[in-house]
GROMACS .gro file of C-alpha atoms in nm:
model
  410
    1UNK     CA    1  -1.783  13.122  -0.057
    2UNK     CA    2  -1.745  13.463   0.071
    3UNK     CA    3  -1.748  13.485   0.473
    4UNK     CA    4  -1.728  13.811   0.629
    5UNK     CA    5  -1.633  13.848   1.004
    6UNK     CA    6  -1.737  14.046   1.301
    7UNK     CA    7  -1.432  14.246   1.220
    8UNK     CA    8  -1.601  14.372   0.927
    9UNK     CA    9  -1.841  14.558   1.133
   10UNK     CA   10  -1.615  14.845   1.223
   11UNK     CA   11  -1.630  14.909   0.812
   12UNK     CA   12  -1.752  15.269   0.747
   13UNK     CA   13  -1.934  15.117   0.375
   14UNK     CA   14  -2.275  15.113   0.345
   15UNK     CA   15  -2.493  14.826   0.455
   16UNK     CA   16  -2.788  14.655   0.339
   17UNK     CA   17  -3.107  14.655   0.491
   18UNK     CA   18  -3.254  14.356   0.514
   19UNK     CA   19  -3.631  14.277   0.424
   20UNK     CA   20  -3.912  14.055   0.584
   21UNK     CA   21  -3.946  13.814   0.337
   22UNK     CA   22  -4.315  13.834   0.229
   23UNK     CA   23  -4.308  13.482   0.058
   24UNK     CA   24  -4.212  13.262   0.387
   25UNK     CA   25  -4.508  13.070   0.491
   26UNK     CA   26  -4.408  12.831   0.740
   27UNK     CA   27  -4.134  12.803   0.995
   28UNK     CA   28  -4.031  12.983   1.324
   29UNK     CA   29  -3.723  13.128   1.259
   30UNK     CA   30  -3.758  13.452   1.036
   31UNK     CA   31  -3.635  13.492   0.693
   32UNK     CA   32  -3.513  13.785   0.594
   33UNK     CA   33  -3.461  13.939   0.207
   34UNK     CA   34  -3.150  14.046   0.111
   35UNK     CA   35  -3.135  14.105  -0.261
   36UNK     CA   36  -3.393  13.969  -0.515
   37UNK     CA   37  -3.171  13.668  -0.603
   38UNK     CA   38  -3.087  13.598  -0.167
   39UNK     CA   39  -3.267  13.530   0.148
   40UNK     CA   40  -3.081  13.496   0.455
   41UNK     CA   41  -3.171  13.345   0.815
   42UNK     CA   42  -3.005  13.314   1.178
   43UNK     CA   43  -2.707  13.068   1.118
   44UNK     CA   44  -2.683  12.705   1.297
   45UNK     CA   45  -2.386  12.523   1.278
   46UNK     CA   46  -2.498  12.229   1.241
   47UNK     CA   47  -2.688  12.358   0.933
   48UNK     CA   48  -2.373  12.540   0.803
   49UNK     CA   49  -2.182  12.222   0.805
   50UNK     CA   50  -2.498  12.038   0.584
   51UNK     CA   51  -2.453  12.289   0.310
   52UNK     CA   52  -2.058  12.270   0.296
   53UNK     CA   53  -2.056  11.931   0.244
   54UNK     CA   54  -2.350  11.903   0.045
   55UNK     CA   55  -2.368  11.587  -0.144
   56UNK     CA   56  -2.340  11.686  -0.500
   57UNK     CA   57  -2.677  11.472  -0.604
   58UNK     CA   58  -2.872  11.669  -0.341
   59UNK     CA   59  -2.773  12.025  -0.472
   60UNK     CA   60  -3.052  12.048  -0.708
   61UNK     CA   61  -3.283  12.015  -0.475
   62UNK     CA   62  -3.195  12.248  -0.213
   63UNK     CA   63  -3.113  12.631  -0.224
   64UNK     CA   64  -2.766  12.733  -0.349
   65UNK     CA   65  -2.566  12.827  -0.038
   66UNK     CA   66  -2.409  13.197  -0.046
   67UNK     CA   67  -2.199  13.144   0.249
   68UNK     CA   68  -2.306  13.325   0.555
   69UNK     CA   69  -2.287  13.744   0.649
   70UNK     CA   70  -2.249  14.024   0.994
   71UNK     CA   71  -2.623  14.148   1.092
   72UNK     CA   72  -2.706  14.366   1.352
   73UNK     CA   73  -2.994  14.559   1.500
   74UNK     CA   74  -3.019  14.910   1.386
   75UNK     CA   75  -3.262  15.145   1.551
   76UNK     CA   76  -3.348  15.497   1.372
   77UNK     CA   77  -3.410  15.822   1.432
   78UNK     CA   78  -3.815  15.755   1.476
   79UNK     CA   79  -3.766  15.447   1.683
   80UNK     CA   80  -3.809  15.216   1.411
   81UNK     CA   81  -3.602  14.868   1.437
   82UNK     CA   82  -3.441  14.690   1.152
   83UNK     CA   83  -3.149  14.454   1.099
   84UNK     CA   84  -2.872  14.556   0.901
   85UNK     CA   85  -2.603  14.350   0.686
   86UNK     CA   86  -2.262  14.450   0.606
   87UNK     CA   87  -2.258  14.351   0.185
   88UNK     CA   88  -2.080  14.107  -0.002
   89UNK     CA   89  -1.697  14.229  -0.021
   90UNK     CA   90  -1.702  14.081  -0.427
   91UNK     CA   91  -2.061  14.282  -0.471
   92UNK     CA   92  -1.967  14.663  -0.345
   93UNK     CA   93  -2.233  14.786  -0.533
   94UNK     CA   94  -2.456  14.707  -0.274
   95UNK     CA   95  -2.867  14.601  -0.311
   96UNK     CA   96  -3.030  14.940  -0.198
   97UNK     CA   97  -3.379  14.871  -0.024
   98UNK     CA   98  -3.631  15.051  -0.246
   99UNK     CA   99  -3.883  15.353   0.001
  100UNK     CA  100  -4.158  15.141  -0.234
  101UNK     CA  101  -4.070  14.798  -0.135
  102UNK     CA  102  -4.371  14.671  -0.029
  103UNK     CA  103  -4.216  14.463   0.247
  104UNK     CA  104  -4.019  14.780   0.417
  105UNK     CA  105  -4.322  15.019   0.396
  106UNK     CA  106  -4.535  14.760   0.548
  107UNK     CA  107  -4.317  14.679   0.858
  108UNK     CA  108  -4.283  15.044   0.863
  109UNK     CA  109  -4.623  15.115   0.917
  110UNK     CA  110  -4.667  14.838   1.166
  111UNK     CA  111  -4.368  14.993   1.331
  112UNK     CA  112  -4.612  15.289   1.331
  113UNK     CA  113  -4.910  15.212   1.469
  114UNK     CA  114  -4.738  15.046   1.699
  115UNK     CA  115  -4.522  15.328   1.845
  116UNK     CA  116  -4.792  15.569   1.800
  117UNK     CA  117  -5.014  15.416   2.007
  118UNK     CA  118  -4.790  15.446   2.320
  119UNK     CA  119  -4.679  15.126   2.323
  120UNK     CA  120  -4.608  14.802   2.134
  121UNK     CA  121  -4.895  14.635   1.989
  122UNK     CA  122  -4.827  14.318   1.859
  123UNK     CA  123  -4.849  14.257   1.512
  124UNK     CA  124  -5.195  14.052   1.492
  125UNK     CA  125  -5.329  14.333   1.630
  126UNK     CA  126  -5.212  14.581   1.348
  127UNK     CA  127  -5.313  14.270   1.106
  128UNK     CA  128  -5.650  14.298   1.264
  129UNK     CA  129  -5.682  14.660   1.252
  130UNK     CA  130  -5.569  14.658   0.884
  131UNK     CA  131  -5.730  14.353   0.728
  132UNK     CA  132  -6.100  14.394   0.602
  133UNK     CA  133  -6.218  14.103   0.856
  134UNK     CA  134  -6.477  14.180   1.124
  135UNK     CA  135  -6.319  13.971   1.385
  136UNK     CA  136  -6.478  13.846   1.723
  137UNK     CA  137  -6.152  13.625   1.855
  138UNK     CA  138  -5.897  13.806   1.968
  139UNK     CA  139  -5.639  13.952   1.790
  140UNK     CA  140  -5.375  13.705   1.910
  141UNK     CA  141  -5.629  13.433   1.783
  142UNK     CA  142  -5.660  13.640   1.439
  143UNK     CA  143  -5.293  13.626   1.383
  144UNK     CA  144  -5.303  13.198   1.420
  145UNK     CA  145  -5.638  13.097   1.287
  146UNK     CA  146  -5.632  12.874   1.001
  147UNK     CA  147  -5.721  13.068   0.708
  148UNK     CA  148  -5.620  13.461   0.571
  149UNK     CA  149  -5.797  13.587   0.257
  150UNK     CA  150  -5.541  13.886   0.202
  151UNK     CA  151  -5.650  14.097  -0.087
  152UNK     CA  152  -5.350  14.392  -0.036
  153UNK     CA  153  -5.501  14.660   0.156
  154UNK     CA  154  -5.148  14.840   0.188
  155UNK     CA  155  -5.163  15.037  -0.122
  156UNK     CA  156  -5.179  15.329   0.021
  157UNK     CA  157  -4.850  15.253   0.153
  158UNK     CA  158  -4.711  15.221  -0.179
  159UNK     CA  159  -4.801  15.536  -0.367
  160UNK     CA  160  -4.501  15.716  -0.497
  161UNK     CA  161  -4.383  16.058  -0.433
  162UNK     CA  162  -4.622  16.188  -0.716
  163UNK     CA  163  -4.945  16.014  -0.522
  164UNK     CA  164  -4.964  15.746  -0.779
  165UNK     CA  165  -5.054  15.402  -0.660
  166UNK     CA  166  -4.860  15.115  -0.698
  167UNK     CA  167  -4.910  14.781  -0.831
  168UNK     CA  168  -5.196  14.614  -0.612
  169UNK     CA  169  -5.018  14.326  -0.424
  170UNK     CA  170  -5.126  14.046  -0.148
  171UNK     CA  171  -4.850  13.912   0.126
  172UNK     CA  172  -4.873  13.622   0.349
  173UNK     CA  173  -4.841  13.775   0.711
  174UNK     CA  174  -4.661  13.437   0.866
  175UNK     CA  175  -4.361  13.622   0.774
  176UNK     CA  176  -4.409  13.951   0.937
  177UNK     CA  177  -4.534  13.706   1.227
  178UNK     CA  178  -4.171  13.577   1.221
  179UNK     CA  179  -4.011  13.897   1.178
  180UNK     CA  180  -4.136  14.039   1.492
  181UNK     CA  181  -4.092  13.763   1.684
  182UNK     CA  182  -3.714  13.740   1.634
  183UNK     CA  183  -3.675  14.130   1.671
  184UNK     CA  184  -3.827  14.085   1.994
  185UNK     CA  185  -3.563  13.796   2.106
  186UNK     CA  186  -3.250  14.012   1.951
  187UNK     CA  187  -3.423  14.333   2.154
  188UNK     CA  188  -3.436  14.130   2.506
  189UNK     CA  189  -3.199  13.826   2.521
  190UNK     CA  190  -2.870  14.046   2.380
  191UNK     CA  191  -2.689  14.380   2.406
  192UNK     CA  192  -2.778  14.668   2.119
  193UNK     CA  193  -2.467  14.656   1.989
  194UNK     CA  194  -2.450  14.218   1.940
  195UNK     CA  195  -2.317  14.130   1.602
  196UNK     CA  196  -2.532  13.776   1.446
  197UNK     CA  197  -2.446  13.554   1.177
  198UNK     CA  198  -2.657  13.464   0.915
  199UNK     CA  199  -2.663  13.209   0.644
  200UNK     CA  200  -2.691  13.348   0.250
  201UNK     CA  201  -2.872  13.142   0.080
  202UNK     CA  202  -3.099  13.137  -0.328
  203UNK     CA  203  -3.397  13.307  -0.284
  204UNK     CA  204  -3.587  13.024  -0.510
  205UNK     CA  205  -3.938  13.185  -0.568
  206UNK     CA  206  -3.738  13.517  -0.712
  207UNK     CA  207  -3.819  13.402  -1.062
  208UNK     CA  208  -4.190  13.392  -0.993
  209UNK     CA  209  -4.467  13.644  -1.071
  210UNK     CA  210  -4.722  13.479  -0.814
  211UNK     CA  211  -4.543  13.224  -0.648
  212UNK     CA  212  -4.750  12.959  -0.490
  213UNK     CA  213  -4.588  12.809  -0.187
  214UNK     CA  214  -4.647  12.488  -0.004
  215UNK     CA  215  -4.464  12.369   0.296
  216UNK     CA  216  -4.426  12.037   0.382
  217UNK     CA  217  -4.245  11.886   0.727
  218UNK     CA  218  -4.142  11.555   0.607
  219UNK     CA  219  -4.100  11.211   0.789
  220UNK     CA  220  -4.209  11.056   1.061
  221UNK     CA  221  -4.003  11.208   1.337
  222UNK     CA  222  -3.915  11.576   1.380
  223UNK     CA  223  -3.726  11.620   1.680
  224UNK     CA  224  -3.330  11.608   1.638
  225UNK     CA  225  -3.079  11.385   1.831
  226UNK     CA  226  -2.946  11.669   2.050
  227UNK     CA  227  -3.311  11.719   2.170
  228UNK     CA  228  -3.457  11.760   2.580
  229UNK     CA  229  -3.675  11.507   2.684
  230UNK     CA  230  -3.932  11.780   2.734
  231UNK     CA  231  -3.890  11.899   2.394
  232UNK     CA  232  -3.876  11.567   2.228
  233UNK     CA  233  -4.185  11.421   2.413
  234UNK     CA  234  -4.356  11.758   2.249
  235UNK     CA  235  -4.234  11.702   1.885
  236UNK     CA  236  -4.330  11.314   1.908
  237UNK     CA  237  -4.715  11.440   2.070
  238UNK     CA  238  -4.707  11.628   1.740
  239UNK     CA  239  -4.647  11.384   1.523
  240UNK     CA  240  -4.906  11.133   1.709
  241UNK     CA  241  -5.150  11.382   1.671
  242UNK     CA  242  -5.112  11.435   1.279
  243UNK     CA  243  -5.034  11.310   0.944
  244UNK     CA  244  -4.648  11.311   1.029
  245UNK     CA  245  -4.757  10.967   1.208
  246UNK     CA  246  -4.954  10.807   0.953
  247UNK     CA  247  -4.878  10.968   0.616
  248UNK     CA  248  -4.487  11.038   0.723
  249UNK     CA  249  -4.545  11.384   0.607
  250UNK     CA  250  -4.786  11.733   0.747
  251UNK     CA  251  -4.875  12.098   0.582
  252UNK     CA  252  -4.646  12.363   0.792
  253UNK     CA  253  -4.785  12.655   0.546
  254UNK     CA  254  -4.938  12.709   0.223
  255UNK     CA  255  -4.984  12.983   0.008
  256UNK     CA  256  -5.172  12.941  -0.333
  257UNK     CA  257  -5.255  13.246  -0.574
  258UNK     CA  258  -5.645  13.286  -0.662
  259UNK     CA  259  -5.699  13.434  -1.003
  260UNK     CA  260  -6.065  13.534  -0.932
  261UNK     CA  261  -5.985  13.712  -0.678
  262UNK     CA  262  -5.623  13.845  -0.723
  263UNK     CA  263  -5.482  13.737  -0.399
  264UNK     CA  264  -5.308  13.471  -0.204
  265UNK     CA  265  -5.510  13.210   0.019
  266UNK     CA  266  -5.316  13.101   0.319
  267UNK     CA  267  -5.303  12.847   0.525
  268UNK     CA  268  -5.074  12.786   0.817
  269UNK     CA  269  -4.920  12.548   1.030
  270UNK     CA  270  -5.178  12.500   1.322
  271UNK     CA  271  -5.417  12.428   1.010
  272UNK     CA  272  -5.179  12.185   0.853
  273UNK     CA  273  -5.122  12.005   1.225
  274UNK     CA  274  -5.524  11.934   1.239
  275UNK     CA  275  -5.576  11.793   0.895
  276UNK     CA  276  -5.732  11.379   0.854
  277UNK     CA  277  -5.563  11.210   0.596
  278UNK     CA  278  -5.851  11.275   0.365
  279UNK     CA  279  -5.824  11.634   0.479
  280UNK     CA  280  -5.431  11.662   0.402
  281UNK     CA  281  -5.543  11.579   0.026
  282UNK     CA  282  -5.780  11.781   0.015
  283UNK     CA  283  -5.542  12.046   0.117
  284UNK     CA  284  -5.350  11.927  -0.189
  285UNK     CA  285  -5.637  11.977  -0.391
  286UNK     CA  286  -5.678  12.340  -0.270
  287UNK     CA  287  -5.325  12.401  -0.354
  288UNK     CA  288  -5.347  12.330  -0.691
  289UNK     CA  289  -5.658  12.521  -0.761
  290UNK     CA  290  -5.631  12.872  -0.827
  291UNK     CA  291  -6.000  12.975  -0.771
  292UNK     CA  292  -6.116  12.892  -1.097
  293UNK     CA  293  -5.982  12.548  -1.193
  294UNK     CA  294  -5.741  12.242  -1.101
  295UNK     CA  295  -5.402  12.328  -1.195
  296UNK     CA  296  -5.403  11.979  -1.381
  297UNK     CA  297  -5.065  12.025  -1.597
  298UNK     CA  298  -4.912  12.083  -1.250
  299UNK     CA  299  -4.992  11.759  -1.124
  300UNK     CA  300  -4.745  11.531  -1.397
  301UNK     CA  301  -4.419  11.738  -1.321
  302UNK     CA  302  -4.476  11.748  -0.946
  303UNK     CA  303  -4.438  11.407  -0.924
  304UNK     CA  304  -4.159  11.331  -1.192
  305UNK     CA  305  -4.005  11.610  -0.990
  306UNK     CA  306  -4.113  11.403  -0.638
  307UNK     CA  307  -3.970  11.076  -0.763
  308UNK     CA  308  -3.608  11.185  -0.865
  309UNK     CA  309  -3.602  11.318  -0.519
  310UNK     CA  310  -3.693  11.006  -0.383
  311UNK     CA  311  -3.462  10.824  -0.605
  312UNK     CA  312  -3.185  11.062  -0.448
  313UNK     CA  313  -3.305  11.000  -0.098
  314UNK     CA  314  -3.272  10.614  -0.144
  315UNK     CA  315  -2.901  10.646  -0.233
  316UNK     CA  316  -2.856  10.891   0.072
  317UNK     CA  317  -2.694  10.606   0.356
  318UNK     CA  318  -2.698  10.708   0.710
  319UNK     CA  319  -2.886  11.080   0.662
  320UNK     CA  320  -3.153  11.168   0.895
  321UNK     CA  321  -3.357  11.468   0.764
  322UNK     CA  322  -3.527  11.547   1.100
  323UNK     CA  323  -3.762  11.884   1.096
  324UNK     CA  324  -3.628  11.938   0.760
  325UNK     CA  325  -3.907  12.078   0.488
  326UNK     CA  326  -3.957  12.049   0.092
  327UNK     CA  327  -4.119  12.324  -0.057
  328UNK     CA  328  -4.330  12.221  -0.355
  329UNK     CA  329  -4.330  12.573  -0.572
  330UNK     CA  330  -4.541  12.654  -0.885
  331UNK     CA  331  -4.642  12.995  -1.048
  332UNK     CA  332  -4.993  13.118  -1.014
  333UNK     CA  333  -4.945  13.324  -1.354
  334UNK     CA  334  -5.031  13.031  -1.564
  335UNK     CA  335  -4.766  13.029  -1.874
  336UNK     CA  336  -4.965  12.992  -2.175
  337UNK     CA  337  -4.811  12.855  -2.509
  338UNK     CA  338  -5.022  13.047  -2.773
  339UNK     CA  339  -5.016  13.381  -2.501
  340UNK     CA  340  -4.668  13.501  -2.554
  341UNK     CA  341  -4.730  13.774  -2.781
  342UNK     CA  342  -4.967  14.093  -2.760
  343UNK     CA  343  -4.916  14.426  -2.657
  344UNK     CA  344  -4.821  14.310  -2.318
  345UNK     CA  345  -4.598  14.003  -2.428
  346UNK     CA  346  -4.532  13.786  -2.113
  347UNK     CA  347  -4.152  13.637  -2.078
  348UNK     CA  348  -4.096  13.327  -2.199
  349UNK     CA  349  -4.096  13.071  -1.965
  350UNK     CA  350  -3.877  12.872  -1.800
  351UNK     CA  351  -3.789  12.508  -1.807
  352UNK     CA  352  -3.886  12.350  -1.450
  353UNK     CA  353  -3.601  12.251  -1.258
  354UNK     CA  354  -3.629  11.873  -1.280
  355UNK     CA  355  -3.916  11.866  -1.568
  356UNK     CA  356  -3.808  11.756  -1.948
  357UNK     CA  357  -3.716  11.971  -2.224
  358UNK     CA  358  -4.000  12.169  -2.398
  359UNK     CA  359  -4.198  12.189  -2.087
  360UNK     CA  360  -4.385  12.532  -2.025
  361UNK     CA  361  -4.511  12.430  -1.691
  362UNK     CA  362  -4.297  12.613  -1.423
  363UNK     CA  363  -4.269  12.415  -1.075
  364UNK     CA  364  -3.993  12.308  -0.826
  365UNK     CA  365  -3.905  12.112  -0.569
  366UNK     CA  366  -3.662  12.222  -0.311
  367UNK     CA  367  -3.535  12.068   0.059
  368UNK     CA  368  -3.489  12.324   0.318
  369UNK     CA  369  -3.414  12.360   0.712
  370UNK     CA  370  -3.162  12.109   0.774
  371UNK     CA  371  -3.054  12.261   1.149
  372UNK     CA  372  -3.122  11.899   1.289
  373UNK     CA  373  -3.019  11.700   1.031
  374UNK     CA  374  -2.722  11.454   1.079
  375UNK     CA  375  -2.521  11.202   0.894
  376UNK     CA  376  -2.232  10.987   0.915
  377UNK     CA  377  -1.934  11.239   0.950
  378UNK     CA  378  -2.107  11.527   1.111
  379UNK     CA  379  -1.965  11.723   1.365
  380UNK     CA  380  -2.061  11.573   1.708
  381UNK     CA  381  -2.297  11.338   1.627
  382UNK     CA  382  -2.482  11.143   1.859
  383UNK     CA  383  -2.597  10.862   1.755
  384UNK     CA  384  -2.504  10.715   1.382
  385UNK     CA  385  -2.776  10.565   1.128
  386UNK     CA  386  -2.740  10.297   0.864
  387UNK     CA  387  -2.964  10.317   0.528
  388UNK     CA  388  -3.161  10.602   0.396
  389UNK     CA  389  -3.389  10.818   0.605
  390UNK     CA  390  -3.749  10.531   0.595
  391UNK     CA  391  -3.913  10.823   0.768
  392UNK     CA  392  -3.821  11.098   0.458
  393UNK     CA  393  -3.900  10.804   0.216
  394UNK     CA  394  -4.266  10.690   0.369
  395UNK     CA  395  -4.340  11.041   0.320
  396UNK     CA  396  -4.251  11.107   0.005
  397UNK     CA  397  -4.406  10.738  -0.141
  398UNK     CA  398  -4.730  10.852   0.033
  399UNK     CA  399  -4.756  11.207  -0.110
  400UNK     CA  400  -4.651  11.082  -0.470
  401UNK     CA  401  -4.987  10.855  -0.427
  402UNK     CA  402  -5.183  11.089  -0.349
  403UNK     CA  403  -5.130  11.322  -0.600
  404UNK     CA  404  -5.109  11.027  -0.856
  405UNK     CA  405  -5.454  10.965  -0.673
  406UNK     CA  406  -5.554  11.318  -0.745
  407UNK     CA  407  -5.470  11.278  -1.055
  408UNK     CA  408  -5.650  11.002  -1.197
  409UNK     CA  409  -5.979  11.128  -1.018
  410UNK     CA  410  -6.003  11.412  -1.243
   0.00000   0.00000   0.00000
């Protein structure tokens, strides 16, 4: 584990500017890109501490942790805001943000209309100017309703320096949603000059063409021991008021390629909290369909993949996975056996992590946000559990059925 230090920051090398991830599709806290093979977010101890002493069954299914890295807010010449990382001491060859990376030259252009217009706009607004929706609700109420059908109008953002276009490409804006968010707290809660620690950890869609996303909050409870009364009586209301309660488990984001259409459908969190139990699988349905057909060959190595965690959970005594999430992951560039060859021969695929030898079908299952997550042994607990997490594990036994359920109905 490499850990650099605020010291570092006086370092005359070259940094690394970090991306909005364009794949994040649920959470608050932003996630940020730092090379193809890392994402990095604002550290929490308590989150820190999970990874370090990882058990060692749990590891394949949660990110590999990088150790953690110096940010800071940089401003430029034009006014434009980004956060800055000082590299990896063993990698001095640092990752060099692309002028074509789609995420940079989007954020730069919101960054754009916003300063050009006098003032800051917020980003739903430059989603709403940009998008090809004809909204009525306001733009605040564009950013948070349910459903975006983002075909990539930012091409024209993407041309290179010989006017050439490039590859057409869709983004889920949840992330830019984040991104903006958290540059606002870092611009008004601390000084310009405030150095902020972040934790490195696998970017685990990098290996994915079209990588469909869905984010589930697991168990039954999702506020942490250290909570307020105020903000614990809001996180159980939550829970009352959606599958958490009866299914142990709710959608926090989704985002599922359509091959019709050539671009992502998303769904987001204030959908997921609204859903009926028949209307969570449903949403399972969606997520497997990629605007054509039912990704059926999905649906086997999603649950083999499910029940392995489960069996992991089980043997997990005294862990509480509160707020946590597990990302179900697939590719929406279907890997086809007899369809590796051709003029425009696709790579061979990859085994899924968890799925048997031979397999062509490329899915995962991965654990993530573990900032109020505690255990027997971790640092200033409050209260200590016996058993596995029943909360994690009603969740998990109920979404197993229902895709078993979806299963055997087609």
């Amino acid at each position: 584990m490499v850990v650099q230090n605020s010291a570092d920051a006086g370092d005359a090398g070259v940094r690394v500017q970090l991306e909005p991830f364009l794949h994040q599709v649920g959470g608050h806290l932003s996630v940020m890109k730092y090379d193809e093979d890392t994402v990095c977010k604002p550290l929490v101890s308590r989150e820190q501490r999970f990874y370090e002493s990882l058990p060692l069954a749990m590891k394949q299914f949660t990110p590999q942790y990088k150790g953690t890295i110096t940010v800071h807010l940089q401003k430029d010449s034009l006014g434009h805001l980004s956060l800055v990382a000082i590299p990896l001491k063993e990698n001095q060859e640092p990752f060099k943000v692309s002028t074509e990376s789609a995420a940079v030259a989007i954020w730069q252009t919101l960054q754009q209309t916003t300063t050009s217009s006098g003032g800051t706009r917020p980003l739903s607004q430059w989603q709403h100017a940009q998008l090809t929706h004809s909204l009525k609700e306001s733009p605040a109420t564009a950013l948070l309703r349910s459903e975006f059908h983002l075909s990539t109008h930012v091409t024209s953002l993407l041309e290179d320096a010989n006017g050439n276009q490039a590859e057409r490409r869709s983004f889920n804006p949840w992330g830019l949603h984040c991104h903006q968010a958290h540059l606002t707290r870092l611009c008004t809660e601390y000084p310009e000059n405030k150095r902020h620690r972040f934790l490195l950890l696998e970017n685990v869609v990098s290996q994915y063409k079209h990588p469909c996303i869905l984010d589930l909050k697991m168990g039954t409870r999702q506020h942490g021991d250290d909570a307020s009364e105020e903000k614990k009586a809001r996180h159980m209301m939550k829970c009352a008021q959606s599958t958490s309660a009866c299914l142990g488990v709710r959608i926090c984001g989704m985002q599922v390629y359509q091959t019709d259409k050539k671009h992502f459908l998303c769904k987001d969190k204030y959908y997921g909290r609204k859903l009926s139990v028949e209307g969570f699988r449903q949403a399972l349905y969606q997520f497997l369909h990629n605007g054509t057909c039912l990704r059926t060959e999905l649906l086997e190595p999603i649950q083999r993949q499910l029940r392995a965690l489960l069996s992991v959970i089980r043997s997990q005594s005294s862990y509480r996975f509160y707020s946590s999430s597990l990302l179900i992951i697939y590719d929406g560039q279907e890997q086809l056996e007899g369809n590796l060859g051709g003029p425009h021969p696709r790579e061979a695929p990859q085994i899924a992590h968890g799925s048997s030898p031979g397999s062509l079908t490329k899915v995962d299952i991965r654990m993530i946000d573990f900032a109020h997550t505690t255990y027997r042994g971790s640092w200033n607990e409050h209260t200590t559990y016996d058993g596995p997490d029943p909360g994690y594990i009603f969740g998990l036994e109920n979404l197993i059925q229902i895709l078993r359920d979806i299963q055997e109905g087609e």
